[in-house]
GROMACS .gro file of C-alpha atoms in nm:
model
  211
    1MET     CA    1  -0.199  -1.142  -2.214
    2PRO     CA    2  -0.378  -1.432  -2.238
    3PHE     CA    3  -0.600  -1.642  -2.453
    4GLY     CA    4  -0.280  -1.490  -2.692
    5LEU     CA    5  -0.487  -1.143  -2.731
    6LYS     CA    6  -0.241  -0.887  -2.922
    7LEU     CA    7  -0.331  -0.562  -2.819
    8ARG     CA    8  -0.278  -0.235  -2.982
    9ARG     CA    9  -0.156   0.063  -2.769
   10THR     CA   10  -0.282   0.414  -2.802
   11ARG     CA   11  -0.182   0.725  -2.636
   12ARG     CA   12  -0.383   0.640  -2.329
   13TYR     CA   13  -0.484   0.305  -2.303
   14ASN     CA   14  -0.389  -0.055  -2.410
   15VAL     CA   15  -0.724  -0.153  -2.655
   16LEU     CA   16  -0.851  -0.473  -2.744
   17SER     CA   17  -1.143  -0.285  -2.920
   18LYS     CA   18  -1.356  -0.030  -2.917
   19ASN     CA   19  -1.561  -0.137  -2.595
   20CYS     CA   20  -1.233  -0.269  -2.431
   21PHE     CA   21  -0.967  -0.090  -2.257
   22VAL     CA   22  -0.673  -0.200  -2.042
   23THR     CA   23  -0.582   0.017  -1.696
   24ARG     CA   24  -0.311  -0.040  -1.467
   25ILE     CA   25  -0.340  -0.008  -1.088
   26ARG     CA   26  -0.031   0.057  -0.845
   27LEU     CA   27  -0.062  -0.182  -0.520
   28LEU     CA   28   0.042  -0.076  -0.124
   29ASP     CA   29   0.334  -0.347  -0.235
   30SER     CA   30   0.414  -0.122  -0.508
   31SER     CA   31   0.353  -0.394  -0.777
   32VAL     CA   32   0.115  -0.276  -1.109
   33ILE     CA   33  -0.125  -0.520  -1.198
   34GLU     CA   34  -0.345  -0.476  -1.524
   35CYS     CA   35  -0.712  -0.482  -1.544
   36THR     CA   36  -0.915  -0.521  -1.836
   37LEU     CA   37  -1.278  -0.303  -1.840
   38SER     CA   38  -1.528  -0.262  -2.085
   39VAL     CA   39  -1.599   0.089  -2.206
   40GLU     CA   40  -1.905   0.130  -1.942
   41SER     CA   41  -1.743  -0.046  -1.622
   42THR     CA   42  -1.773   0.173  -1.322
   43GLY     CA   43  -1.453   0.244  -1.058
   44GLN     CA   44  -1.628   0.006  -0.810
   45GLU     CA   45  -1.558  -0.292  -1.064
   46CYS     CA   46  -1.226  -0.152  -1.143
   47LEU     CA   47  -1.134  -0.176  -0.724
   48GLU     CA   48  -1.363  -0.544  -0.738
   49ALA     CA   49  -1.108  -0.693  -0.978
   50VAL     CA   50  -0.850  -0.544  -0.791
   51ALA     CA   51  -1.029  -0.674  -0.430
   52GLN     CA   52  -1.065  -1.013  -0.606
   53ARG     CA   53  -0.675  -1.025  -0.715
   54LEU     CA   54  -0.581  -0.941  -0.341
   55GLU     CA   55  -0.853  -1.180  -0.190
   56LEU     CA   56  -0.984  -0.907  -0.002
   57ARG     CA   57  -1.333  -0.855   0.066
   58GLU     CA   58  -1.400  -0.576   0.329
   59THR     CA   59  -1.379  -0.324   0.007
   60HIS     CA   60  -1.532  -0.087   0.179
   61TYR     CA   61  -1.249   0.058   0.324
   62PHE     CA   62  -1.088   0.112   0.005
   63GLY     CA   63  -1.032   0.362  -0.267
   64LEU     CA   64  -0.869   0.414  -0.623
   65TRP     CA   65  -0.725   0.731  -0.684
   66PHE     CA   66  -0.495   0.919  -0.957
   67LEU     CA   67  -0.278   1.201  -1.018
   68SER     CA   68  -0.504   1.475  -1.194
   69LYS     CA   69  -0.370   1.679  -1.461
   70SER     CA   70  -0.247   1.950  -1.229
   71GLN     CA   71  -0.098   1.618  -1.054
   72GLN     CA   72  -0.331   1.640  -0.761
   73ALA     CA   73  -0.419   1.313  -0.601
   74ARG     CA   74  -0.787   1.267  -0.688
   75TRP     CA   75  -1.001   1.045  -0.527
   76VAL     CA   76  -1.205   0.799  -0.838
   77GLU     CA   77  -1.550   0.879  -0.792
   78LEU     CA   78  -1.674   0.467  -0.790
   79GLU     CA   79  -2.023   0.454  -0.931
   80LYS     CA   80  -1.892   0.692  -1.259
   81PRO     CA   81  -1.773   0.525  -1.607
   82LEU     CA   82  -1.419   0.457  -1.490
   83LYS     CA   83  -1.218   0.517  -1.840
   84LYS     CA   84  -1.462   0.848  -1.887
   85HIS     CA   85  -1.362   0.995  -1.569
   86LEU     CA   86  -0.982   0.894  -1.637
   87ASP     CA   87  -0.976   1.049  -1.993
   88LYS     CA   88  -1.150   1.395  -1.796
   89PHE     CA   89  -0.923   1.470  -1.467
   90ALA     CA   90  -0.628   1.226  -1.482
   91ASN     CA   91  -0.287   1.283  -1.632
   92GLU     CA   92  -0.213   0.947  -1.729
   93PRO     CA   93  -0.449   0.647  -1.689
   94LEU     CA   94  -0.230   0.501  -1.372
   95LEU     CA   95  -0.446   0.391  -1.071
   96PHE     CA   96  -0.340   0.346  -0.716
   97PHE     CA   97  -0.541   0.161  -0.511
   98GLY     CA   98  -0.490   0.284  -0.076
   99VAL     CA   99  -0.720   0.285   0.205
  100MET     CA  100  -0.973   0.534   0.149
  101PHE     CA  101  -1.126   0.527   0.487
  102TYR     CA  102  -0.947   0.460   0.894
  103VAL     CA  103  -1.146   0.264   1.139
  104PRO     CA  104  -1.120   0.371   1.504
  105ASN     CA  105  -0.961   0.026   1.623
  106VAL     CA  106  -0.795  -0.212   1.451
  107SER     CA  107  -1.037  -0.425   1.572
  108TRP     CA  108  -1.293  -0.359   1.318
  109LEU     CA  109  -1.118  -0.543   1.101
  110GLN     CA  110  -1.233  -0.843   1.008
  111GLN     CA  111  -1.021  -1.028   0.745
  112GLU     CA  112  -0.647  -1.049   0.767
  113ALA     CA  113  -0.597  -0.979   0.432
  114THR     CA  114  -0.781  -0.611   0.528
  115ARG     CA  115  -0.544  -0.549   0.851
  116TYR     CA  116  -0.224  -0.663   0.619
  117GLN     CA  117  -0.290  -0.403   0.358
  118TYR     CA  118  -0.378  -0.130   0.657
  119TYR     CA  119  -0.044  -0.162   0.731
  120LEU     CA  120   0.130  -0.172   0.393
  121GLN     CA  121  -0.096   0.153   0.360
  122VAL     CA  122   0.042   0.307   0.730
  123LYS     CA  123   0.406   0.236   0.656
  124LYS     CA  124   0.434   0.325   0.340
  125ASP     CA  125   0.263   0.659   0.493
  126VAL     CA  126   0.520   0.646   0.772
  127LEU     CA  127   0.818   0.655   0.554
  128GLU     CA  128   0.746   0.889   0.279
  129GLY     CA  129   0.674   1.125   0.588
  130ARG     CA  130   0.284   1.190   0.533
  131LEU     CA  131   0.209   1.079   0.882
  132ARG     CA  132   0.495   1.148   1.170
  133CYS     CA  133   0.625   1.024   1.462
  134SER     CA  134   0.892   1.064   1.728
  135LEU     CA  135   1.209   0.918   1.698
  136GLU     CA  136   1.088   0.623   1.992
  137GLN     CA  137   0.775   0.586   1.760
  138VAL     CA  138   0.985   0.521   1.433
  139ILE     CA  139   1.199   0.233   1.600
  140ARG     CA  140   0.902   0.009   1.745
  141LEU     CA  141   0.765   0.051   1.424
  142ALA     CA  142   1.043  -0.014   1.239
  143GLY     CA  143   1.152  -0.329   1.456
  144LEU     CA  144   0.760  -0.401   1.405
  145ALA     CA  145   0.789  -0.331   1.052
  146VAL     CA  146   1.097  -0.601   1.011
  147GLN     CA  147   0.957  -0.874   1.217
  148ALA     CA  148   0.620  -0.849   0.988
  149ASP     CA  149   0.823  -0.902   0.660
  150PHE     CA  150   1.066  -1.092   0.745
  151GLY     CA  151   0.931  -1.337   1.026
  152ASP     CA  152   1.089  -1.378   1.385
  153TYR     CA  153   1.435  -1.300   1.482
  154ASN     CA  154   1.711  -1.611   1.482
  155GLN     CA  155   1.967  -1.539   1.678
  156PHE     CA  156   2.180  -1.762   1.412
  157ASP     CA  157   2.072  -1.518   1.139
  158SER     CA  158   2.285  -1.167   1.025
  159GLN     CA  159   2.110  -0.839   1.088
  160ASP     CA  160   2.347  -0.680   0.825
  161PHE     CA  161   2.067  -0.681   0.584
  162LEU     CA  162   1.896  -0.394   0.789
  163ARG     CA  163   2.126  -0.200   0.686
  164GLU     CA  164   2.006  -0.242   0.297
  165TYR     CA  165   1.622  -0.211   0.421
  166VAL     CA  166   1.431   0.137   0.452
  167LEU     CA  167   1.380   0.154   0.793
  168PHE     CA  168   1.362   0.539   0.855
  169PRO     CA  169   1.096   0.820   0.726
  170MET     CA  170   1.279   0.951   0.409
  171ASP     CA  171   1.245   1.301   0.511
  172LEU     CA  172   1.486   1.214   0.835
  173ALA     CA  173   1.834   1.348   0.805
  174LEU     CA  174   2.092   1.136   0.988
  175GLU     CA  175   2.402   1.080   1.047
  176GLU     CA  176   2.591   0.776   0.956
  177ALA     CA  177   2.692   0.667   1.291
  178VAL     CA  178   2.352   0.784   1.433
  179LEU     CA  179   2.182   0.524   1.172
  180GLU     CA  180   2.365   0.257   1.262
  181GLU     CA  181   2.276   0.324   1.588
  182LEU     CA  182   1.901   0.322   1.555
  183THR     CA  183   2.020   0.028   1.295
  184GLN     CA  184   2.093  -0.181   1.568
  185LYS     CA  185   1.822  -0.035   1.812
  186VAL     CA  186   1.508  -0.141   1.552
  187ALA     CA  187   1.703  -0.548   1.563
  188GLN     CA  188   1.646  -0.521   1.945
  189GLU     CA  189   1.309  -0.451   1.876
  190ARG     CA  190   1.238  -0.711   1.632
  191LYS     CA  191   1.403  -0.957   1.897
  192ALA     CA  192   1.072  -0.896   2.125
  193HIS     CA  193   0.815  -0.983   1.854
  194ARG     CA  194   0.671  -1.360   1.707
  195THR     CA  195   0.443  -1.449   1.514
  196ILE     CA  196   0.407  -1.273   1.194
  197MET     CA  197   0.015  -1.151   1.145
  198GLU     CA  198   0.017  -1.067   1.530
  199THR     CA  199   0.261  -0.814   1.501
  200VAL     CA  200   0.085  -0.661   1.155
  201CYS     CA  201  -0.194  -0.610   1.367
  202THR     CA  202   0.058  -0.449   1.689
  203TRP     CA  203   0.245  -0.261   1.398
  204ALA     CA  204  -0.139  -0.136   1.318
  205PHE     CA  205  -0.261  -0.101   1.632
  206SER     CA  206   0.085   0.107   1.785
  207PHE     CA  207   0.013   0.386   1.486
  208TRP     CA  208  -0.374   0.376   1.635
  209GLU     CA  209  -0.211   0.454   1.988
  210PHE     CA  210   0.000   0.690   1.843
  211SER     CA  211  -0.224   0.883   1.678
   0.00000   0.00000   0.00000
């Protein structure tokens, strides 16, 4: 922690003093950050602290959610004091950052950082099976995702790493031979795309077209 502060751990929070607490937030890339807040801080203040770390200005599209005591996802009511809200409803003080409002067209998103967070959210939802796609759509989206995450195709680079990269929805049961064939199709799809952020936008546009 900065300034050499030592945290005293309670059952639910890291506590700096009676008036402050530290909560964890899992981002869309699966990394976890910590925010130090006043016990009177609202969910909106926490969201703004996360947005500052992500250099994100268009915060009105995003929100914070948590797992309730009955293990149901529940959005934070941003105008209320966060600690009281979590104490009352949350199973643990772990928050998740995510897209709360989807726009009709990706061109509405003005900031590159906003588009990237949308990309991470949609990619996560596709891979975890919350958004359904046909096999053809999955291959196209996987090719765009690989190009966005790893850059332009280079004919001298081995594509073997794709076998270790999560390309397809987790609930899609595929035999090994079929998986290998689809992975090669993803590699071919990647060759067709250039420029990482253009690809991120294309990926998102593709999803909107499929929806």
